[in-house]
Amino acid sequence: MDAGLAIYAPTEQTNEQPKLVFTSRYPLQKLDSTKLAVNQNIDIFFSHEPPNPDGTVTKYQRNLIFQYKHGYDYATDIPSSWFLVSRINYAPTFGRNSGQLQSVFPYGPEGIYLTGGGSFPLISSAVFVATVDNQSVNFYIDKYYDAGSGFEAPTIAGSAIIVSARIYAEDLTGNSLA
Amino acid sequence: MADTGLKIAQAGFDVTTCADYQLLFNSAWPSLAIAFAKTVTLLPDGNMTIPHGLKFPPFTEGWIIQNGISAGRVFGLSEFFESEPQISIELSFDDTNIYLINHDSINSFQIHLKCYYLDISTAADYTNPKPAGEQFIYNPDYGIKIVKSGKDIDSTDLRDFSIHSRAQSPAVSSIVTEATFSSDTNLSSITYINSSGYNPWVYAFGGPSIGGKIRYSPIPNGPQQTGFLFQSGATSYLSYANNSGFGGSLVVLRDPLFASHTSSVVY
């Protein structure tokens, strides 16, 4: 390393090699503390149902439910992101009943089922999806429904989730160490 | 060595007595630092082996980029997890390489990989500090910044810095690990209970032993055939059923070290 900060612990014996206790060689993963949007816990209440596909001609539909500017204002680069979804008032359970998934888990990353029925992959389901581009964070509910499957269309109206969103300055170009 | 290092307190606080969250910087913080980063293109039905250059299995994440949009991170397949193209990509790693497989026979994907300088195969337990109760206010006239080589120290782009006290970084609270799960007939678990009581942000990694090394994959919440992460309140579990020889780790973050902004949305 030709520049930066390195901290070594003092040695106690003459021949002992100094122990590196800190180095700035590896850049920290950084949240900009001056941008409120990059470090948020967002409560989302579904007062009505995100539209389902008709289940015959179309069996998949993506619904944009919320979008916001993350504030990094990059020309083309995409900031890195973490999302953690917490379902409100969901008691964790685990198991199956007549082949139908009954498990309910209170936490999960972007891309998780909020509800669903059928064998995996679930035939009738609502999935929370978060995407990030160079300017915005986008939350979607993906709906899967097959009218001929015997399962009801997925419903999440009346439920609520909390999305913990961390949008980091480090981008996805592969140049974080440069 | 806890007695050696660098601490910088926020303006108005005594660095020798103030709480952890009143510091701007502490070289003893187990903050996540990026030790490897690379973006690759994964062809349909393709696979890649990418050396990460570290001598341990690092905390590794992969983001899928599709048409200029980050479509989500890569996790192992779970019955509680389904989002295209996340379920098309398989990511695993050991102490030498990152392994990628694209199960989509039609589409190519860009995958961005980051390895943090954190050995997930070694147990660790750091002091769990009192979390911040209020938003941090940045003071541009006070703090620390270390610019990357060739970058401008007056840059406003945080990417130009290794360290900048305008930024806050996620830090690790604990690593709980099990080299191999012992049972091949019952459910085995690694358990972590957060003594501070709040629900921590937890990542889980696990997988089979291949050539004497655990081949870790990031594991989502929910049941699956080869393992699952399950959180209930302040307790987290990484469990495997009927898979003798599997190993895994829980990485528990110190979040909320700093207060988050809260907002409400009614759809």
Tab-separated table of N, CA and C in Angstrom, chain A residues 29 80-83 109-110 166 168 172, chain B residues 32 34 36-39 58-64 72-75 89 91-93 98 100 111-116 120 170 201-205 216-219 251 253:
chain	number	residue	atom	x	y	z
A	29	GLN	N	-17.424	-0.216	3.671
A	29	GLN	CA	-18.737	-0.135	3.036
A	29	GLN	C	-19.443	1.056	3.687
A	80	SER	N	-24.773	-0.252	-4.220
A	80	SER	CA	-25.081	-1.563	-3.639
A	80	SER	C	-26.142	-1.401	-2.550
A	81	SER	N	-26.881	-2.460	-2.296
A	81	SER	CA	-28.048	-2.312	-1.420
A	81	SER	C	-28.286	-3.579	-0.610
A	82	TRP	N	-28.856	-3.387	0.574
A	82	TRP	CA	-29.343	-4.490	1.404
A	82	TRP	C	-30.787	-4.197	1.755
A	83	PHE	N	-31.619	-5.200	1.716
A	83	PHE	CA	-33.012	-5.052	2.170
A	83	PHE	C	-33.333	-6.207	3.120
A	109	PRO	N	-34.942	-11.506	3.021
A	109	PRO	CA	-34.350	-10.514	2.138
A	109	PRO	C	-35.293	-10.169	0.987
A	110	GLU	N	-34.833	-9.268	0.120
A	110	GLU	CA	-35.605	-8.951	-1.071
A	110	GLU	C	-35.806	-10.228	-1.889
A	166	ARG	N	-30.904	-0.341	3.190
A	166	ARG	CA	-29.587	0.274	3.310
A	166	ARG	C	-29.019	0.394	1.900
A	168	TYR	N	-25.877	1.733	-0.124
A	168	TYR	CA	-24.492	2.099	0.145
A	168	TYR	C	-23.874	2.890	-1.013
A	172	LEU	N	-21.764	-1.024	-8.066
A	172	LEU	CA	-21.667	-2.404	-8.552
A	172	LEU	C	-20.775	-2.522	-9.797
B	32	LEU	N	-17.398	-3.493	8.237
B	32	LEU	CA	-17.252	-4.264	7.000
B	32	LEU	C	-16.439	-3.459	5.993
B	34	ILE	N	-14.269	-3.682	2.219
B	34	ILE	CA	-14.320	-4.435	0.954
B	34	ILE	C	-12.916	-4.893	0.585
B	36	PHE	N	-12.476	-7.451	-1.866
B	36	PHE	CA	-12.495	-7.936	-3.248
B	36	PHE	C	-13.789	-7.469	-3.889
B	37	ALA	N	-13.705	-6.986	-5.126
B	37	ALA	CA	-14.905	-6.573	-5.860
B	37	ALA	C	-14.689	-6.838	-7.340
B	38	LYS	N	-15.703	-7.400	-7.957
B	38	LYS	CA	-15.576	-7.716	-9.386
B	38	LYS	C	-16.971	-7.873	-9.983
B	39	THR	N	-17.127	-7.410	-11.210
B	39	THR	CA	-18.379	-7.617	-11.926
B	39	THR	C	-18.111	-8.513	-13.126
B	58	PRO	N	-14.498	-15.556	2.891
B	58	PRO	CA	-14.942	-14.237	3.315
B	58	PRO	C	-16.468	-14.084	3.235
B	59	PHE	N	-16.996	-13.174	4.019
B	59	PHE	CA	-18.398	-12.734	3.878
B	59	PHE	C	-18.546	-12.253	2.436
B	60	THR	N	-19.338	-12.969	1.651
B	60	THR	CA	-19.434	-12.701	0.213
B	60	THR	C	-20.880	-12.462	-0.185
B	61	GLU	N	-21.075	-11.458	-1.032
B	61	GLU	CA	-22.412	-11.184	-1.552
B	61	GLU	C	-22.344	-11.007	-3.059
B	62	GLY	N	-23.452	-11.332	-3.732
B	62	GLY	CA	-23.553	-11.134	-5.173
B	62	GLY	C	-24.832	-10.406	-5.516
B	63	TRP	N	-24.729	-9.397	-6.378
B	63	TRP	CA	-25.898	-8.669	-6.855
B	63	TRP	C	-26.094	-8.996	-8.335
B	64	ILE	N	-27.342	-9.168	-8.734
B	64	ILE	CA	-27.644	-9.457	-10.138
B	64	ILE	C	-28.032	-8.153	-10.820
B	72	GLY	N	-31.540	-7.583	-7.259
B	72	GLY	CA	-31.545	-8.285	-5.978
B	72	GLY	C	-30.302	-9.134	-5.813
B	73	ARG	N	-30.087	-9.539	-4.584
B	73	ARG	CA	-28.888	-10.322	-4.291
B	73	ARG	C	-29.154	-11.819	-4.502
B	74	VAL	N	-28.074	-12.570	-4.526
B	74	VAL	CA	-28.156	-14.017	-4.734
B	74	VAL	C	-28.192	-14.718	-3.376
B	75	PHE	N	-29.169	-15.563	-3.207
B	75	PHE	CA	-29.261	-16.415	-2.019
B	75	PHE	C	-29.499	-17.838	-2.488
B	89	ILE	N	-29.629	-17.951	-10.336
B	89	ILE	CA	-28.191	-17.858	-10.092
B	89	ILE	C	-27.829	-18.587	-8.807
B	91	LEU	N	-24.658	-19.129	-6.150
B	91	LEU	CA	-23.376	-18.567	-5.714
B	91	LEU	C	-22.856	-19.379	-4.538
B	92	SER	N	-21.604	-19.747	-4.580
B	92	SER	CA	-20.972	-20.387	-3.430
B	92	SER	C	-19.517	-19.944	-3.390
B	93	PHE	N	-18.860	-20.200	-2.269
B	93	PHE	CA	-17.468	-19.766	-2.125
B	93	PHE	C	-16.784	-20.596	-1.055
B	98	ILE	N	-14.742	-17.994	-5.658
B	98	ILE	CA	-16.195	-17.813	-5.711
B	98	ILE	C	-16.674	-18.616	-6.921
B	100	LEU	N	-19.920	-19.479	-9.489
B	100	LEU	CA	-21.212	-19.012	-9.980
B	100	LEU	C	-21.759	-20.001	-11.004
B	111	ILE	N	-23.187	-10.219	-12.810
B	111	ILE	CA	-23.166	-10.467	-11.367
B	111	ILE	C	-22.054	-9.626	-10.756
B	112	HIS	N	-22.421	-8.821	-9.767
B	112	HIS	CA	-21.400	-8.064	-9.045
B	112	HIS	C	-21.097	-8.772	-7.735
B	113	LEU	N	-19.826	-8.998	-7.491
B	113	LEU	CA	-19.386	-9.717	-6.297
B	113	LEU	C	-18.617	-8.793	-5.369
B	114	LYS	N	-18.927	-8.878	-4.115
B	114	LYS	CA	-18.134	-8.189	-3.101
B	114	LYS	C	-17.772	-9.201	-2.012
B	115	CYS	N	-16.485	-9.218	-1.640
B	115	CYS	CA	-16.035	-9.980	-0.480
B	115	CYS	C	-15.596	-8.987	0.578
B	116	TYR	N	-16.132	-9.127	1.758
B	116	TYR	CA	-15.718	-8.268	2.863
B	116	TYR	C	-14.579	-8.935	3.622
B	120	ILE	N	-15.600	-15.850	7.804
B	120	ILE	CA	-16.833	-16.362	8.408
B	120	ILE	C	-16.642	-17.740	9.028
B	170	PRO	N	-21.680	-0.603	8.308
B	170	PRO	CA	-22.174	-1.726	9.106
B	170	PRO	C	-21.008	-2.432	9.784
B	201	TRP	N	-29.735	-7.793	12.596
B	201	TRP	CA	-29.687	-8.125	11.167
B	201	TRP	C	-28.686	-9.262	11.034
B	202	VAL	N	-29.149	-10.414	10.563
B	202	VAL	CA	-28.329	-11.631	10.554
B	202	VAL	C	-28.194	-12.159	9.131
B	203	TYR	N	-26.980	-12.530	8.771
B	203	TYR	CA	-26.767	-13.247	7.517
B	203	TYR	C	-26.292	-14.663	7.842
B	204	ALA	N	-26.713	-15.613	7.017
B	204	ALA	CA	-26.323	-17.001	7.226
B	204	ALA	C	-25.624	-17.531	5.975
B	205	PHE	N	-24.616	-18.340	6.198
B	205	PHE	CA	-23.885	-18.985	5.107
B	205	PHE	C	-23.690	-20.451	5.466
B	216	TYR	N	-19.573	-22.560	1.032
B	216	TYR	CA	-20.651	-21.748	1.604
B	216	TYR	C	-21.520	-21.115	0.519
B	217	SER	N	-22.812	-20.989	0.808
B	217	SER	CA	-23.716	-20.168	0.006
B	217	SER	C	-24.486	-19.251	0.944
B	218	PRO	N	-24.856	-18.048	0.478
B	218	PRO	CA	-25.718	-17.192	1.304
B	218	PRO	C	-27.101	-17.838	1.411
B	219	ILE	N	-27.628	-17.886	2.621
B	219	ILE	CA	-28.869	-18.622	2.861
B	219	ILE	C	-29.991	-17.668	3.241
B	251	VAL	N	-23.633	-14.691	10.711
B	251	VAL	CA	-22.941	-13.419	10.890
B	251	VAL	C	-23.975	-12.416	11.387
B	253	LEU	N	-24.942	-8.731	12.670
B	253	LEU	CA	-24.471	-7.356	12.528
B	253	LEU	C	-24.859	-6.513	13.733
